[in-house]
Amino acid sequence: MFLIIIALFPPLRNAEEFGFGNIPELSEKFLSVTYQNLYSIPELQTVQLTYLADIYGLGISHFGSSLYRESKISGILRKEIDKTIFIIEPAILYLLQEDENNLGLSADFLIGFPIENHTIYLKAFNPFSWIRDSSIPSELEVCGIYSDEWNKIGIKINFTENWGIGLGFGYEIKFPTFDASLGLLTNPLIPTAGFSFKLSQTRFAIGIQNHPDLGLSETITVNYIKDN
Protein backbone atom coordinates (compact mmCIF):
# COMPACT_ATOMS: atom_id res chain seq x y z
CA MET A 1 0.00 0.00 0.00
CA PHE A 2 1.25 3.48 -0.90
CA LEU A 3 0.22 4.94 2.45
CA ILE A 4 3.78 4.63 3.69
CA ILE A 5 4.75 7.56 1.43
CA ILE A 6 2.26 9.87 3.13
CA ALA A 7 3.10 11.62 6.39
CA LEU A 8 0.68 11.21 9.27
CA PHE A 9 -2.05 13.85 8.94
CA PRO A 10 -0.36 15.72 6.05
CA PRO A 11 -1.32 19.40 5.48
CA LEU A 12 -4.22 19.75 3.06
CA ARG A 13 -3.90 22.50 0.43
CA ASN A 14 -6.95 23.89 -1.30
CA ALA A 15 -6.99 23.75 -5.11
CA GLU A 16 -5.70 27.29 -5.66
CA GLU A 17 -2.74 26.67 -3.34
CA PHE A 18 -2.15 23.21 -4.86
CA GLY A 19 -1.70 24.69 -8.34
CA PHE A 20 0.37 27.63 -7.06
CA GLY A 21 3.34 25.66 -5.75
CA ASN A 22 1.68 24.80 -2.39
CA ILE A 23 1.92 28.47 -1.40
CA PRO A 24 -1.04 29.48 0.80
CA GLU A 25 -2.53 32.92 1.35
CA LEU A 26 -4.05 34.61 4.36
CA SER A 27 -7.60 33.42 4.92
CA GLU A 28 -10.59 35.71 4.54
CA LYS A 29 -14.22 34.96 5.41
CA PHE A 30 -15.35 31.90 3.46
CA LEU A 31 -17.14 28.56 3.31
CA SER A 32 -15.36 25.93 1.22
CA VAL A 33 -15.40 22.24 0.28
CA THR A 34 -12.15 20.64 -0.96
CA TYR A 35 -11.68 17.20 -2.53
CA GLN A 36 -8.16 15.83 -3.06
CA ASN A 37 -6.93 12.57 -4.63
CA LEU A 38 -3.21 11.93 -4.24
CA TYR A 39 -1.49 10.05 -7.09
CA SER A 40 -4.93 8.98 -8.44
CA ILE A 41 -5.07 6.21 -5.80
CA PRO A 42 -8.60 5.60 -4.42
CA GLU A 43 -7.29 4.99 -0.88
CA LEU A 44 -5.60 8.41 -0.81
CA GLN A 45 -8.65 10.65 -1.03
CA THR A 46 -9.44 13.56 1.31
CA VAL A 47 -12.59 15.62 1.74
CA GLN A 48 -12.53 18.78 3.87
CA LEU A 49 -15.21 21.30 4.85
CA THR A 50 -13.97 24.65 6.18
CA TYR A 51 -15.85 27.67 7.49
CA LEU A 52 -14.31 30.96 8.63
CA ALA A 53 -16.27 33.95 9.91
CA ASP A 54 -14.77 37.23 11.15
CA ILE A 55 -12.75 35.71 14.00
CA TYR A 56 -13.80 32.09 14.48
CA GLY A 57 -14.01 29.10 12.18
CA LEU A 58 -14.29 25.32 11.95
CA GLY A 59 -12.71 22.61 9.78
CA ILE A 60 -13.69 18.95 9.33
CA SER A 61 -11.69 16.54 7.17
CA HIS A 62 -11.52 12.83 6.34
CA PHE A 63 -8.61 11.01 4.68
CA GLY A 64 -8.17 7.37 3.71
CA SER A 65 -10.41 4.33 3.46
CA SER A 66 -12.06 1.75 5.73
CA LEU A 67 -8.66 0.10 6.39
CA TYR A 68 -6.85 3.33 7.24
CA ARG A 69 -8.74 6.46 8.21
CA GLU A 70 -7.61 9.89 9.42
CA SER A 71 -10.31 12.28 10.65
CA LYS A 72 -9.74 15.77 11.98
CA ILE A 73 -11.91 18.43 13.60
CA SER A 74 -10.20 21.79 13.99
CA GLY A 75 -11.14 25.17 15.37
CA ILE A 76 -9.90 28.38 13.77
CA LEU A 77 -9.11 31.62 15.56
CA ARG A 78 -8.17 34.59 13.34
CA LYS A 79 -7.10 37.88 14.92
CA GLU A 80 -5.65 41.05 13.40
CA ILE A 81 -3.54 43.32 15.62
CA ASP A 82 -1.88 46.44 14.15
CA LYS A 83 -2.07 44.98 10.61
CA THR A 84 -0.45 41.73 11.75
CA ILE A 85 -2.65 38.66 11.28
CA PHE A 86 -2.56 35.70 13.65
CA ILE A 87 -4.28 32.38 12.89
CA ILE A 88 -4.36 29.45 15.33
CA GLU A 89 -5.92 26.08 14.45
CA PRO A 90 -6.11 23.59 17.35
CA ALA A 91 -7.45 20.18 16.32
CA ILE A 92 -8.74 16.85 17.61
CA LEU A 93 -7.39 13.89 15.64
CA TYR A 94 -8.85 10.41 15.11
CA LEU A 95 -6.83 7.60 13.54
CA LEU A 96 -8.23 4.16 12.69
CA GLN A 97 -5.71 1.55 11.56
CA GLU A 98 -6.25 -2.22 11.60
CA ASP A 99 -9.17 -1.90 14.06
CA GLU A 100 -6.98 0.19 16.39
CA ASN A 101 -8.56 3.50 17.45
CA ASN A 102 -6.35 6.44 18.37
CA LEU A 103 -7.22 9.95 19.53
CA GLY A 104 -4.78 12.84 19.45
CA LEU A 105 -4.26 16.59 19.44
CA SER A 106 -2.41 19.05 17.22
CA ALA A 107 -2.18 22.77 16.43
CA ASP A 108 -1.16 24.89 13.42
CA PHE A 109 -0.06 28.53 13.59
CA LEU A 110 0.29 31.38 11.09
CA ILE A 111 1.59 34.94 11.43
CA GLY A 112 1.14 37.24 8.43
CA PHE A 113 2.38 40.73 7.59
CA PRO A 114 0.44 42.29 4.67
CA ILE A 115 2.10 45.45 3.28
CA GLU A 116 0.32 47.02 0.29
CA ASN A 117 0.73 44.47 -2.56
CA HIS A 118 3.07 42.23 -0.57
CA THR A 119 2.50 39.63 2.14
CA ILE A 120 5.16 37.91 4.23
CA TYR A 121 4.23 35.19 6.66
CA LEU A 122 5.37 32.28 8.74
CA LYS A 123 3.29 29.11 8.98
CA ALA A 124 3.88 26.08 11.22
CA PHE A 125 2.10 22.74 10.83
CA ASN A 126 2.00 20.46 13.88
CA PRO A 127 4.63 22.20 16.02
CA PHE A 128 2.63 20.74 18.91
CA SER A 129 1.03 17.32 18.41
CA TRP A 130 0.41 14.00 20.10
CA ILE A 131 -1.09 10.73 18.87
CA ARG A 132 -0.18 7.06 19.41
CA ASP A 133 2.24 8.14 22.16
CA SER A 134 4.24 10.05 19.57
CA SER A 135 4.24 13.32 17.63
CA ILE A 136 3.45 14.18 14.00
CA PRO A 137 6.37 15.41 11.86
CA SER A 138 6.27 19.21 11.92
CA GLU A 139 6.62 21.61 9.00
CA LEU A 140 7.68 25.25 8.95
CA GLU A 141 7.13 27.57 5.98
CA VAL A 142 8.43 31.07 5.30
CA CYS A 143 6.48 32.57 2.41
CA GLY A 144 6.23 35.77 0.43
CA ILE A 145 3.59 36.85 -2.11
CA TYR A 146 3.32 39.82 -4.45
CA SER A 147 -0.11 40.44 -5.99
CA ASP A 148 -1.48 43.18 -8.26
CA GLU A 149 -4.42 43.51 -10.63
CA TRP A 150 -2.98 41.14 -13.25
CA ASN A 151 -0.33 38.97 -11.59
CA LYS A 152 0.51 37.05 -8.43
CA ILE A 153 4.00 35.76 -7.64
CA GLY A 154 4.90 33.60 -4.65
CA ILE A 155 7.96 31.93 -3.16
CA LYS A 156 8.45 29.85 -0.03
CA ILE A 157 11.04 27.88 1.89
CA ASN A 158 9.75 24.75 3.62
CA PHE A 159 11.46 22.87 6.47
CA THR A 160 10.00 19.39 7.08
CA GLU A 161 11.08 17.29 10.05
CA ASN A 162 13.03 14.18 8.97
CA TRP A 163 12.73 15.23 5.32
CA GLY A 164 14.79 18.37 4.80
CA ILE A 165 14.41 21.67 3.00
CA GLY A 166 12.22 22.33 -0.02
CA LEU A 167 11.35 25.35 -2.13
CA GLY A 168 8.08 26.41 -3.69
CA PHE A 169 7.49 28.83 -6.57
CA GLY A 170 4.21 30.04 -8.00
CA TYR A 171 3.01 32.41 -10.73
CA GLU A 172 -0.61 33.31 -11.45
CA ILE A 173 -1.99 35.44 -14.25
CA LYS A 174 -5.36 37.08 -13.64
CA PHE A 175 -7.99 37.53 -16.33
CA PRO A 176 -11.36 39.29 -15.96
CA THR A 177 -13.29 36.02 -15.61
CA PHE A 178 -10.67 33.44 -14.54
CA ASP A 179 -7.14 32.91 -13.16
CA ALA A 180 -4.47 30.45 -14.29
CA SER A 181 -1.32 29.46 -12.38
CA LEU A 182 1.87 27.45 -12.67
CA GLY A 183 4.21 26.36 -9.90
CA LEU A 184 7.20 24.23 -9.00
CA LEU A 185 8.17 22.31 -5.85
CA THR A 186 11.57 20.87 -4.98
CA ASN A 187 12.57 17.81 -2.91
CA PRO A 188 11.39 16.14 -5.10
CA LEU A 189 10.90 18.26 -8.25
CA ILE A 190 7.14 18.53 -8.82
CA PRO A 191 5.45 20.84 -11.38
CA THR A 192 2.02 22.24 -10.50
CA ALA A 193 -0.78 23.96 -12.42
CA GLY A 194 -4.12 25.48 -11.50
CA PHE A 195 -7.23 27.13 -12.90
CA SER A 196 -10.06 28.97 -11.17
CA PHE A 197 -13.10 31.04 -12.09
CA LYS A 198 -15.73 32.93 -10.15
CA LEU A 199 -19.51 32.96 -10.52
CA SER A 200 -21.13 35.61 -8.34
CA GLN A 201 -19.64 34.95 -4.86
CA THR A 202 -18.59 31.35 -5.55
CA ARG A 203 -15.12 30.44 -6.84
CA PHE A 204 -14.41 27.07 -8.47
CA ALA A 205 -10.77 25.93 -8.57
CA ILE A 206 -8.82 22.94 -9.87
CA GLY A 207 -5.18 22.22 -8.99
CA ILE A 208 -2.89 19.42 -10.20
CA GLN A 209 0.62 18.21 -9.37
CA ASN A 210 2.78 15.62 -11.12
CA HIS A 211 5.14 13.61 -8.92
CA PRO A 212 8.14 12.24 -10.90
CA ASP A 213 7.54 8.66 -9.69
CA LEU A 214 3.97 8.50 -8.39
CA GLY A 215 2.10 10.49 -11.04
CA LEU A 216 -0.77 12.96 -10.95
CA SER A 217 -2.60 14.33 -7.91
CA GLU A 218 -5.76 16.42 -8.25
CA THR A 219 -7.55 18.85 -5.95
CA ILE A 220 -10.91 20.57 -6.46
CA THR A 221 -12.23 23.37 -4.24
CA VAL A 222 -15.58 25.17 -4.25
CA ASN A 223 -15.26 28.34 -2.21
CA TYR A 224 -18.09 30.69 -1.22
CA ILE A 225 -16.65 34.10 -0.34
CA LYS A 226 -18.69 36.15 2.11
CA ASP A 227 -19.18 39.87 1.71
CA ASN A 228 -17.22 42.09 4.08
Coordinates of C-alpha atoms in Angstrom, one line a residue:
M1 CA 0.0 0.0 0.0
F2 CA 1.2 3.5 -0.9
L3 CA 0.2 4.9 2.4
I4 CA 3.8 4.6 3.7
I5 CA 4.8 7.6 1.4
I6 CA 2.3 9.9 3.1
A7 CA 3.1 11.6 6.4
L8 CA 0.7 11.2 9.3
F9 CA -2.1 13.9 8.9
P10 CA -0.4 15.7 6.1
P11 CA -1.3 19.4 5.5
L12 CA -4.2 19.8 3.1
R13 CA -3.9 22.5 0.4
N14 CA -7.0 23.9 -1.3
A15 CA -7.0 23.7 -5.1
E16 CA -5.7 27.3 -5.7
E17 CA -2.7 26.7 -3.3
F18 CA -2.2 23.2 -4.9
G19 CA -1.7 24.7 -8.3
F20 CA 0.4 27.6 -7.1
G21 CA 3.3 25.7 -5.8
N22 CA 1.7 24.8 -2.4
I23 CA 1.9 28.5 -1.4
P24 CA -1.0 29.5 0.8
E25 CA -2.5 32.9 1.3
L26 CA -4.0 34.6 4.4
S27 CA -7.6 33.4 4.9
E28 CA -10.6 35.7 4.5
K29 CA -14.2 35.0 5.4
F30 CA -15.4 31.9 3.5
L31 CA -17.1 28.6 3.3
S32 CA -15.4 25.9 1.2
V33 CA -15.4 22.2 0.3
T34 CA -12.1 20.6 -1.0
Y35 CA -11.7 17.2 -2.5
Q36 CA -8.2 15.8 -3.1
N37 CA -6.9 12.6 -4.6
L38 CA -3.2 11.9 -4.2
Y39 CA -1.5 10.1 -7.1
S40 CA -4.9 9.0 -8.4
I41 CA -5.1 6.2 -5.8
P42 CA -8.6 5.6 -4.4
E43 CA -7.3 5.0 -0.9
L44 CA -5.6 8.4 -0.8
Q45 CA -8.7 10.7 -1.0
T46 CA -9.4 13.6 1.3
V47 CA -12.6 15.6 1.7
Q48 CA -12.5 18.8 3.9
L49 CA -15.2 21.3 4.8
T50 CA -14.0 24.7 6.2
Y51 CA -15.8 27.7 7.5
L52 CA -14.3 31.0 8.6
A53 CA -16.3 34.0 9.9
D54 CA -14.8 37.2 11.1
I55 CA -12.7 35.7 14.0
Y56 CA -13.8 32.1 14.5
G57 CA -14.0 29.1 12.2
L58 CA -14.3 25.3 12.0
G59 CA -12.7 22.6 9.8
I60 CA -13.7 19.0 9.3
S61 CA -11.7 16.5 7.2
H62 CA -11.5 12.8 6.3
F63 CA -8.6 11.0 4.7
G64 CA -8.2 7.4 3.7
S65 CA -10.4 4.3 3.5
S66 CA -12.1 1.8 5.7
L67 CA -8.7 0.1 6.4
Y68 CA -6.8 3.3 7.2
R69 CA -8.7 6.5 8.2
E70 CA -7.6 9.9 9.4
S71 CA -10.3 12.3 10.7
K72 CA -9.7 15.8 12.0
I73 CA -11.9 18.4 13.6
S74 CA -10.2 21.8 14.0
G75 CA -11.1 25.2 15.4
I76 CA -9.9 28.4 13.8
L77 CA -9.1 31.6 15.6
R78 CA -8.2 34.6 13.3
K79 CA -7.1 37.9 14.9
E80 CA -5.7 41.1 13.4
I81 CA -3.5 43.3 15.6
D82 CA -1.9 46.4 14.2
K83 CA -2.1 45.0 10.6
T84 CA -0.5 41.7 11.8
I85 CA -2.6 38.7 11.3
F86 CA -2.6 35.7 13.7
I87 CA -4.3 32.4 12.9
I88 CA -4.4 29.4 15.3
E89 CA -5.9 26.1 14.5
P90 CA -6.1 23.6 17.3
A91 CA -7.4 20.2 16.3
I92 CA -8.7 16.8 17.6
L93 CA -7.4 13.9 15.6
Y94 CA -8.8 10.4 15.1
L95 CA -6.8 7.6 13.5
L96 CA -8.2 4.2 12.7
Q97 CA -5.7 1.5 11.6
E98 CA -6.3 -2.2 11.6
D99 CA -9.2 -1.9 14.1
E100 CA -7.0 0.2 16.4
N101 CA -8.6 3.5 17.5
N102 CA -6.4 6.4 18.4
L103 CA -7.2 9.9 19.5
G104 CA -4.8 12.8 19.4
L105 CA -4.3 16.6 19.4
S106 CA -2.4 19.1 17.2
A107 CA -2.2 22.8 16.4
D108 CA -1.2 24.9 13.4
F109 CA -0.1 28.5 13.6
L110 CA 0.3 31.4 11.1
I111 CA 1.6 34.9 11.4
G112 CA 1.1 37.2 8.4
F113 CA 2.4 40.7 7.6
P114 CA 0.4 42.3 4.7
I115 CA 2.1 45.4 3.3
E116 CA 0.3 47.0 0.3
N117 CA 0.7 44.5 -2.6
H118 CA 3.1 42.2 -0.6
T119 CA 2.5 39.6 2.1
I120 CA 5.2 37.9 4.2
Y121 CA 4.2 35.2 6.7
L122 CA 5.4 32.3 8.7
K123 CA 3.3 29.1 9.0
A124 CA 3.9 26.1 11.2
F125 CA 2.1 22.7 10.8
N126 CA 2.0 20.5 13.9
P127 CA 4.6 22.2 16.0
F128 CA 2.6 20.7 18.9
S129 CA 1.0 17.3 18.4
W130 CA 0.4 14.0 20.1
I131 CA -1.1 10.7 18.9
R132 CA -0.2 7.1 19.4
D133 CA 2.2 8.1 22.2
S134 CA 4.2 10.0 19.6
S135 CA 4.2 13.3 17.6
I136 CA 3.4 14.2 14.0
P137 CA 6.4 15.4 11.9
S138 CA 6.3 19.2 11.9
E139 CA 6.6 21.6 9.0
L140 CA 7.7 25.2 9.0
E141 CA 7.1 27.6 6.0
V142 CA 8.4 31.1 5.3
C143 CA 6.5 32.6 2.4
G144 CA 6.2 35.8 0.4
I145 CA 3.6 36.9 -2.1
Y146 CA 3.3 39.8 -4.5
S147 CA -0.1 40.4 -6.0
D148 CA -1.5 43.2 -8.3
E149 CA -4.4 43.5 -10.6
W150 CA -3.0 41.1 -13.3
N151 CA -0.3 39.0 -11.6
K152 CA 0.5 37.0 -8.4
I153 CA 4.0 35.8 -7.6
G154 CA 4.9 33.6 -4.7
I155 CA 8.0 31.9 -3.2
K156 CA 8.5 29.9 0.0
I157 CA 11.0 27.9 1.9
N158 CA 9.7 24.8 3.6
F159 CA 11.5 22.9 6.5
T160 CA 10.0 19.4 7.1
E161 CA 11.1 17.3 10.1
N162 CA 13.0 14.2 9.0
W163 CA 12.7 15.2 5.3
G164 CA 14.8 18.4 4.8
I165 CA 14.4 21.7 3.0
G166 CA 12.2 22.3 0.0
L167 CA 11.4 25.4 -2.1
G168 CA 8.1 26.4 -3.7
F169 CA 7.5 28.8 -6.6
G170 CA 4.2 30.0 -8.0
Y171 CA 3.0 32.4 -10.7
E172 CA -0.6 33.3 -11.4
I173 CA -2.0 35.4 -14.3
K174 CA -5.4 37.1 -13.6
F175 CA -8.0 37.5 -16.3
P176 CA -11.4 39.3 -16.0
T177 CA -13.3 36.0 -15.6
F178 CA -10.7 33.4 -14.5
D179 CA -7.1 32.9 -13.2
A180 CA -4.5 30.4 -14.3
S181 CA -1.3 29.5 -12.4
L182 CA 1.9 27.4 -12.7
G183 CA 4.2 26.4 -9.9
L184 CA 7.2 24.2 -9.0
L185 CA 8.2 22.3 -5.8
T186 CA 11.6 20.9 -5.0
N187 CA 12.6 17.8 -2.9
P188 CA 11.4 16.1 -5.1
L189 CA 10.9 18.3 -8.3
I190 CA 7.1 18.5 -8.8
P191 CA 5.5 20.8 -11.4
T192 CA 2.0 22.2 -10.5
A193 CA -0.8 24.0 -12.4
G194 CA -4.1 25.5 -11.5
F195 CA -7.2 27.1 -12.9
S196 CA -10.1 29.0 -11.2
F197 CA -13.1 31.0 -12.1
K198 CA -15.7 32.9 -10.2
L199 CA -19.5 33.0 -10.5
S200 CA -21.1 35.6 -8.3
Q201 CA -19.6 34.9 -4.9
T202 CA -18.6 31.4 -5.6
R203 CA -15.1 30.4 -6.8
F204 CA -14.4 27.1 -8.5
A205 CA -10.8 25.9 -8.6
I206 CA -8.8 22.9 -9.9
G207 CA -5.2 22.2 -9.0
I208 CA -2.9 19.4 -10.2
Q209 CA 0.6 18.2 -9.4
N210 CA 2.8 15.6 -11.1
H211 CA 5.1 13.6 -8.9
P212 CA 8.1 12.2 -10.9
D213 CA 7.5 8.7 -9.7
L214 CA 4.0 8.5 -8.4
G215 CA 2.1 10.5 -11.0
L216 CA -0.8 13.0 -10.9
S217 CA -2.6 14.3 -7.9
E218 CA -5.8 16.4 -8.2
T219 CA -7.6 18.9 -5.9
I220 CA -10.9 20.6 -6.5
T221 CA -12.2 23.4 -4.2
V222 CA -15.6 25.2 -4.3
N223 CA -15.3 28.3 -2.2
Y224 CA -18.1 30.7 -1.2
I225 CA -16.7 34.1 -0.3
K226 CA -18.7 36.1 2.1
D227 CA -19.2 39.9 1.7
N228 CA -17.2 42.1 4.1

